[in-house]
Amino acid sequence: MAAPKPKAPGKTKVARNKRITEVGDIAVAPGERGSVDLPITDLYTHTQMSMPVEVVNGKHAGPVLVVCAAIHGDEINGVEIVRRLLAAPSLKRLRGTLIAVPIVNVLGFLNLSRYLPDRRDLNRCFPGSATGSSASRLANRFCREILRQADVAIDLHTAAVHRSNLPQIRVTQDDHAALELAEVFAAPVIVSSEIREGSLREVAQKQGVPIIVYEAGEALRFDEPSIRAGVRGVQRVMRKLGMLPGRSPKSFGAPVHANDSAWARAPRSGILVHAPRLGARVKQGDLVATISDPVGAEQTNVLSPHDGIVIGRVELPLVHAGDALCHIAEFEHPIVAERTVAAFVEHQSSGQTTDESPA
């Protein structure tokens, strides 16, 4: 009997996604998309408050990525980044699952405040408790419903109120998986920062979930270059994870890693009449601020404590003694860092909103 003919080579089978993603009381099947209003608390007006969650469950297998914003309620750039991300046509070909939470701190968001009504910082309350304060309960609900499902997480932030940040990634230096994602995100600067107790980063690391924090722009303001870079960065990470088709377009270049950073602070109270722009290179001893009294009779110069690049600055010109004025990051090669930031700014001026490219 003749041996059977070998089958002609065909297309490689793509693993189907068998995971049904559940958030709250909503189950999202593979190939479907679901909107979840996750109950978090009742107001004293008997109005129920909920956290908006969008689940995009791809047809084919892949990782679960959690992207969240507005853990601090006044940091709204991330809300717009999530909105644009969810509008991207490429999500129709998603592999794995995207769980997007545009507003985590809903109560702070409604009050235009960084904090919850009990004045607690939500990013110091993780993993929280089901029987604790309102902030602790919210943190606990997020961890139980959202973070526990994550393989990777991206946390979107801005500077605090009356400050602005150059687009940058905050990451833990010894988390090699997160460092790789930070490189892929392609913000101009990567800052190694210590994990704060009670932060989402701390809980994610304890659960073995690589997490990066994107910091860019100013509280209560939309900053278009920061938003555009954030959308591109998340999409780049998704392509690296194999969640989106195609390749990311060429970026401005490789990010630069800061060795350290420090704030130049106001030695006295008064009116700030000078501060360098974000991305500016300064040398030790350079003038970075001038503080004057209201009638201009007395002026105090503030000098840079070291060489570096300005990655954060105060935007309110009314300062008290000890206020942070200018955040300066140190680099092994400051000239290279300056050129990298300049290339990033030029790249953002192209006006492209997303990283969409053909498969």
Coordinates of C-alpha atoms in Angstrom, one line a residue:
M1 CA 0.0 0.0 0.0
A2 CA 1.3 3.4 -1.0
A3 CA 2.2 5.7 1.8
P4 CA -0.3 8.6 2.3
K5 CA 0.7 11.8 0.7
P6 CA 1.8 14.5 3.2
K7 CA -0.7 17.3 3.7
A8 CA 0.1 20.5 2.0
P9 CA 1.4 23.1 4.4
G10 CA -1.4 25.4 5.6
K11 CA -1.7 28.4 7.8
T12 CA -0.6 28.1 11.4
K13 CA -3.6 27.8 13.7
V14 CA -4.0 30.7 16.1
A15 CA -5.0 29.7 19.6
R16 CA -8.5 30.7 20.5
N17 CA -9.1 32.8 23.6
K18 CA -11.0 30.6 26.0
R19 CA -11.1 33.1 28.8
I20 CA -14.3 34.8 29.8
T21 CA -13.5 38.0 31.5
E22 CA -15.7 38.9 34.5
V23 CA -15.8 42.3 36.2
G24 CA -18.5 42.9 38.7
D25 CA -21.6 41.0 37.5
I26 CA -20.7 41.4 33.8
A27 CA -19.1 38.5 31.8
V28 CA -17.4 39.4 28.5
A29 CA -16.9 36.4 26.1
P30 CA -14.0 36.1 23.7
G31 CA -14.5 38.4 20.7
E32 CA -16.8 40.7 22.6
R33 CA -16.6 44.1 24.3
G34 CA -18.4 45.1 27.4
S35 CA -19.0 48.2 29.5
V36 CA -19.1 47.7 33.3
D37 CA -20.4 50.2 35.9
L38 CA -18.6 48.8 38.9
P39 CA -20.4 49.9 42.1
I40 CA -18.1 51.5 44.6
T41 CA -20.2 53.4 47.2
D42 CA -23.5 55.2 47.8
L43 CA -23.5 58.9 48.5
Y44 CA -25.5 60.3 51.4
T45 CA -28.0 61.4 48.9
H46 CA -28.8 57.7 48.2
T47 CA -27.1 58.1 44.8
Q48 CA -25.0 55.1 43.8
M49 CA -21.5 55.8 42.5
S50 CA -19.7 53.4 40.1
M51 CA -16.3 53.1 38.5
P52 CA -16.4 52.9 34.7
V53 CA -14.6 49.8 33.2
E54 CA -14.3 48.8 29.6
V55 CA -13.4 45.2 28.8
V56 CA -12.2 44.3 25.3
N57 CA -11.8 40.6 25.1
G58 CA -10.0 39.5 21.9
K59 CA -10.9 36.4 19.9
H60 CA -7.5 34.9 20.3
A61 CA -5.3 34.1 23.3
G62 CA -3.0 36.6 24.8
P63 CA -2.1 38.5 28.0
V64 CA -4.4 40.6 30.1
L65 CA -3.4 44.3 30.2
V66 CA -4.9 46.7 32.7
V67 CA -4.6 50.4 31.8
C68 CA -5.9 52.8 34.5
A69 CA -6.1 56.5 35.0
A70 CA -7.2 59.1 37.6
I71 CA -6.2 57.3 40.7
H72 CA -5.6 60.9 41.6
G73 CA -9.0 62.5 40.7
D74 CA -7.5 65.7 39.2
E75 CA -5.0 64.0 36.9
I76 CA -7.1 63.9 33.8
N77 CA -4.7 63.4 30.9
G78 CA -4.9 59.7 31.4
V79 CA -8.7 59.8 31.0
E80 CA -8.3 61.1 27.5
I81 CA -5.5 58.6 26.7
V82 CA -7.8 55.7 27.7
R83 CA -10.6 57.2 25.6
R84 CA -8.5 57.5 22.5
L85 CA -7.0 54.0 23.1
L86 CA -10.5 52.5 23.2
A87 CA -11.4 54.2 19.9
A88 CA -8.4 52.7 18.0
P89 CA -9.6 50.5 15.1
S90 CA -6.8 48.0 15.7
L91 CA -8.7 46.8 18.9
K92 CA -10.9 44.8 16.5
R93 CA -7.9 42.5 16.0
L94 CA -6.9 42.4 19.7
R95 CA -5.3 39.2 21.1
G96 CA -5.8 38.8 24.8
T97 CA -7.8 41.2 26.9
L98 CA -7.6 44.9 27.6
I99 CA -9.2 46.1 30.8
A100 CA -9.4 49.8 30.7
V101 CA -10.4 52.0 33.7
P102 CA -10.4 55.6 32.7
I103 CA -11.4 57.0 36.2
V104 CA -10.5 55.0 39.2
N105 CA -11.0 57.7 41.8
V106 CA -14.5 58.7 40.7
L107 CA -15.3 60.8 43.8
G108 CA -12.0 62.8 43.5
F109 CA -12.7 63.3 39.8
L110 CA -16.2 64.7 40.5
N111 CA -14.7 67.1 43.0
L112 CA -11.7 68.1 40.8
S113 CA -9.5 66.8 43.6
R114 CA -6.5 64.6 44.0
Y115 CA -8.0 63.1 47.1
L116 CA -11.2 61.3 48.1
P117 CA -13.7 63.2 50.3
D118 CA -12.1 61.7 53.4
R119 CA -8.9 63.5 52.3
R120 CA -7.0 60.3 51.8
D121 CA -4.7 59.7 48.9
L122 CA -5.9 56.6 47.1
N123 CA -2.4 55.7 45.9
R124 CA -1.4 55.2 49.5
C125 CA -4.3 52.9 50.4
F126 CA -3.7 49.8 48.3
P127 CA -4.5 46.9 48.6
G128 CA -7.1 48.3 50.9
S129 CA -9.8 46.6 52.9
A130 CA -13.4 45.7 52.3
T131 CA -14.3 47.1 55.8
G132 CA -11.9 50.1 55.9
S133 CA -12.2 53.8 55.0
S134 CA -13.9 54.8 51.8
A135 CA -10.5 55.1 50.1
S136 CA -9.5 51.6 51.5
R137 CA -12.7 50.1 50.2
L138 CA -12.2 51.6 46.8
A139 CA -8.6 50.3 46.6
N140 CA -9.7 46.9 47.7
R141 CA -12.5 46.7 45.1
F142 CA -10.0 47.7 42.3
C143 CA -7.5 45.0 43.4
R144 CA -10.2 42.3 43.7
E145 CA -12.0 43.0 40.5
I146 CA -9.3 44.5 38.2
L147 CA -5.7 44.0 39.3
R148 CA -6.0 40.3 40.2
Q149 CA -6.7 39.6 36.5
A150 CA -3.7 41.5 35.1
D151 CA -0.6 40.1 33.5
V152 CA 0.7 43.6 32.9
A153 CA -0.4 47.0 34.1
I154 CA 0.1 50.6 33.0
D155 CA -0.9 53.4 35.5
L156 CA -1.4 56.9 33.9
H157 CA -0.6 60.0 36.0
T158 CA 0.2 63.7 35.7
A159 CA 2.0 66.0 38.0
A160 CA 0.3 67.3 41.1
V161 CA -1.9 70.4 41.0
H162 CA 0.0 73.6 39.8
R163 CA 2.9 71.5 38.6
S164 CA 3.7 70.0 35.2
N165 CA 5.8 67.0 34.2
L166 CA 7.8 66.2 31.1
P167 CA 6.6 62.9 29.8
Q168 CA 8.4 60.2 31.7
I169 CA 8.1 56.6 32.9
R170 CA 8.5 55.8 36.6
V171 CA 9.6 52.2 37.2
T172 CA 11.4 50.0 39.7
Q173 CA 15.0 49.5 38.7
D174 CA 15.2 45.8 39.7
D175 CA 12.0 44.9 37.9
H176 CA 13.5 43.8 34.6
A177 CA 10.2 43.0 32.9
A178 CA 8.8 46.4 33.7
L179 CA 12.1 48.1 32.6
E180 CA 11.7 46.4 29.2
L181 CA 8.2 47.7 28.9
A182 CA 9.4 51.2 29.9
E183 CA 11.9 51.2 27.0
V184 CA 9.2 50.1 24.6
F185 CA 6.8 52.8 25.8
A186 CA 9.2 55.3 24.4
A187 CA 8.7 58.3 26.7
P188 CA 11.9 60.4 26.5
V189 CA 13.0 59.8 30.1
I190 CA 12.9 56.8 32.4
V191 CA 13.2 57.5 36.1
S192 CA 13.9 54.8 38.6
S193 CA 11.8 55.6 41.7
E194 CA 11.3 53.9 45.0
I195 CA 8.0 52.2 45.6
R196 CA 5.7 54.1 48.0
E197 CA 4.0 52.1 50.7
G198 CA 0.3 51.6 49.8
S199 CA 0.8 52.4 46.1
L200 CA -0.7 50.5 43.2
R201 CA 2.9 49.8 42.2
E202 CA 3.6 48.1 45.5
V203 CA 0.7 45.8 45.3
A204 CA 1.3 44.9 41.6
Q205 CA 4.9 44.1 42.3
K206 CA 3.9 41.8 45.2
Q207 CA 1.5 40.0 42.9
G208 CA 4.2 39.6 40.2
V209 CA 2.5 42.0 37.8
P210 CA 5.0 44.2 35.8
I211 CA 3.7 47.7 36.1
I212 CA 5.0 51.0 34.7
V213 CA 3.7 54.5 35.6
Y214 CA 3.4 57.2 32.9
E215 CA 3.8 60.7 34.3
A216 CA 3.1 63.6 31.9
G217 CA 1.5 67.0 31.9
E218 CA -0.4 69.0 34.5
A219 CA -3.4 68.3 36.8
L220 CA -6.8 69.5 35.6
R221 CA -5.4 70.3 32.1
F222 CA -5.3 68.4 28.8
D223 CA -1.8 68.5 27.4
E224 CA -2.0 67.3 23.8
P225 CA 1.7 66.2 23.3
S226 CA 1.5 64.3 26.6
I227 CA -1.7 62.6 25.6
R228 CA -0.5 61.8 22.1
A229 CA 2.7 60.3 23.6
G230 CA 0.7 58.3 26.1
V231 CA -1.6 56.7 23.4
R232 CA 1.4 55.8 21.3
G233 CA 3.2 54.4 24.3
V234 CA 0.4 52.1 25.4
Q235 CA 0.0 50.9 21.8
R236 CA 3.7 50.2 21.6
V237 CA 3.5 48.1 24.8
M238 CA 0.5 46.2 23.4
R239 CA 2.4 45.4 20.2
K240 CA 5.4 44.2 22.3
L241 CA 3.1 41.9 24.2
G242 CA 1.6 40.6 20.9
M243 CA -1.8 42.1 21.6
L244 CA -2.0 44.3 18.5
P245 CA -1.1 43.6 14.9
G246 CA 1.7 45.3 13.0
R247 CA 4.8 47.0 14.0
S248 CA 5.1 50.3 15.8
P249 CA 6.4 53.2 13.6
K250 CA 9.9 54.4 14.3
S251 CA 10.1 56.5 17.4
F252 CA 12.2 59.6 18.2
G253 CA 15.0 57.3 19.5
A254 CA 15.9 55.4 22.7
P255 CA 14.8 56.9 26.1
V256 CA 17.4 58.1 28.5
H257 CA 17.7 56.7 32.0
A258 CA 18.0 59.2 34.9
N259 CA 20.6 58.3 37.5
D260 CA 18.8 60.4 40.1
S261 CA 16.6 63.4 40.5
A262 CA 16.0 66.2 43.0
W263 CA 13.8 69.3 43.4
A264 CA 15.2 72.8 43.7
R265 CA 13.1 74.4 46.5
A266 CA 12.1 77.9 47.4
P267 CA 14.4 79.3 50.2
R268 CA 11.8 82.0 51.0
S269 CA 8.2 82.8 50.2
G270 CA 7.3 85.2 47.4
I271 CA 6.5 85.5 43.7
L272 CA 8.3 83.3 41.3
V273 CA 9.4 85.4 38.3
H274 CA 11.7 82.9 36.5
A275 CA 11.8 79.2 35.9
P276 CA 13.3 77.1 33.1
R277 CA 11.1 75.3 30.6
L278 CA 10.5 71.5 30.7
G279 CA 13.3 69.7 28.9
A280 CA 15.8 72.4 29.4
R281 CA 19.3 71.5 30.3
V282 CA 20.8 73.2 33.3
K283 CA 24.3 73.1 34.9
Q284 CA 25.1 73.2 38.6
G285 CA 25.0 76.8 39.7
D286 CA 22.7 77.9 36.9
L287 CA 19.9 80.3 37.7
V288 CA 16.6 78.2 37.8
A289 CA 14.3 80.6 39.7
T290 CA 14.1 84.1 41.0
I291 CA 11.7 84.9 43.9
S292 CA 10.7 88.4 44.7
D293 CA 8.5 90.2 47.2
P294 CA 5.3 91.8 45.8
V295 CA 6.9 95.3 45.4
G296 CA 10.2 94.0 44.0
A297 CA 12.3 95.4 46.8
E298 CA 14.0 92.1 47.5
Q299 CA 14.9 89.3 45.2
T300 CA 16.4 85.9 45.8
N301 CA 18.0 83.7 43.2
V302 CA 17.7 79.9 43.2
L303 CA 20.5 78.0 41.6
S304 CA 20.5 74.4 40.2
P305 CA 22.0 71.9 42.8
H306 CA 23.4 69.8 40.0
D307 CA 23.7 69.3 36.2
G308 CA 20.7 67.8 34.5
I309 CA 17.4 68.1 32.6
V310 CA 14.3 69.8 33.9
I311 CA 11.6 67.1 34.1
G312 CA 9.1 68.9 36.3
R313 CA 8.3 72.4 37.3
V314 CA 5.9 74.5 39.3
E315 CA 3.3 76.4 37.3
L316 CA 1.8 78.6 40.0
P317 CA 4.1 81.7 40.6
L318 CA 3.0 82.1 44.2
V319 CA 5.3 80.1 46.4
H320 CA 6.1 79.5 50.1
A321 CA 9.4 78.7 51.6
G322 CA 10.2 75.0 51.0
D323 CA 7.9 74.7 47.9
A324 CA 9.2 72.5 45.1
L325 CA 10.1 74.7 42.1
C326 CA 12.1 72.7 39.6
H327 CA 12.6 68.9 39.3
I328 CA 16.0 68.2 37.8
A329 CA 17.0 64.7 36.7
E330 CA 20.7 63.8 36.6
F331 CA 22.1 61.8 33.7
E332 CA 25.4 60.2 32.9
H333 CA 25.5 62.1 29.6
P334 CA 23.4 65.3 30.0
I335 CA 24.1 66.4 26.4
V336 CA 22.7 63.2 25.1
A337 CA 19.6 63.5 27.3
E338 CA 19.0 67.1 26.1
R339 CA 19.2 65.9 22.5
T340 CA 16.8 63.0 23.2
V341 CA 14.2 65.3 24.8
A342 CA 14.5 67.7 21.8
A343 CA 14.0 64.8 19.4
F344 CA 11.0 63.7 21.3
V345 CA 9.4 67.2 21.2
E346 CA 10.0 67.4 17.5
H347 CA 8.5 63.9 17.0
Q348 CA 5.4 64.9 18.9
S349 CA 4.9 68.0 16.7
S350 CA 4.0 65.7 13.8
G351 CA 0.4 65.7 15.0
Q352 CA -0.2 61.9 14.7
T353 CA -2.5 60.8 17.4
T354 CA -2.0 57.1 17.4
D355 CA 0.5 54.4 16.4
E356 CA -2.0 52.7 14.1
S357 CA -0.2 50.8 11.3
P358 CA -1.2 48.1 8.9
A359 CA -0.9 44.5 9.9

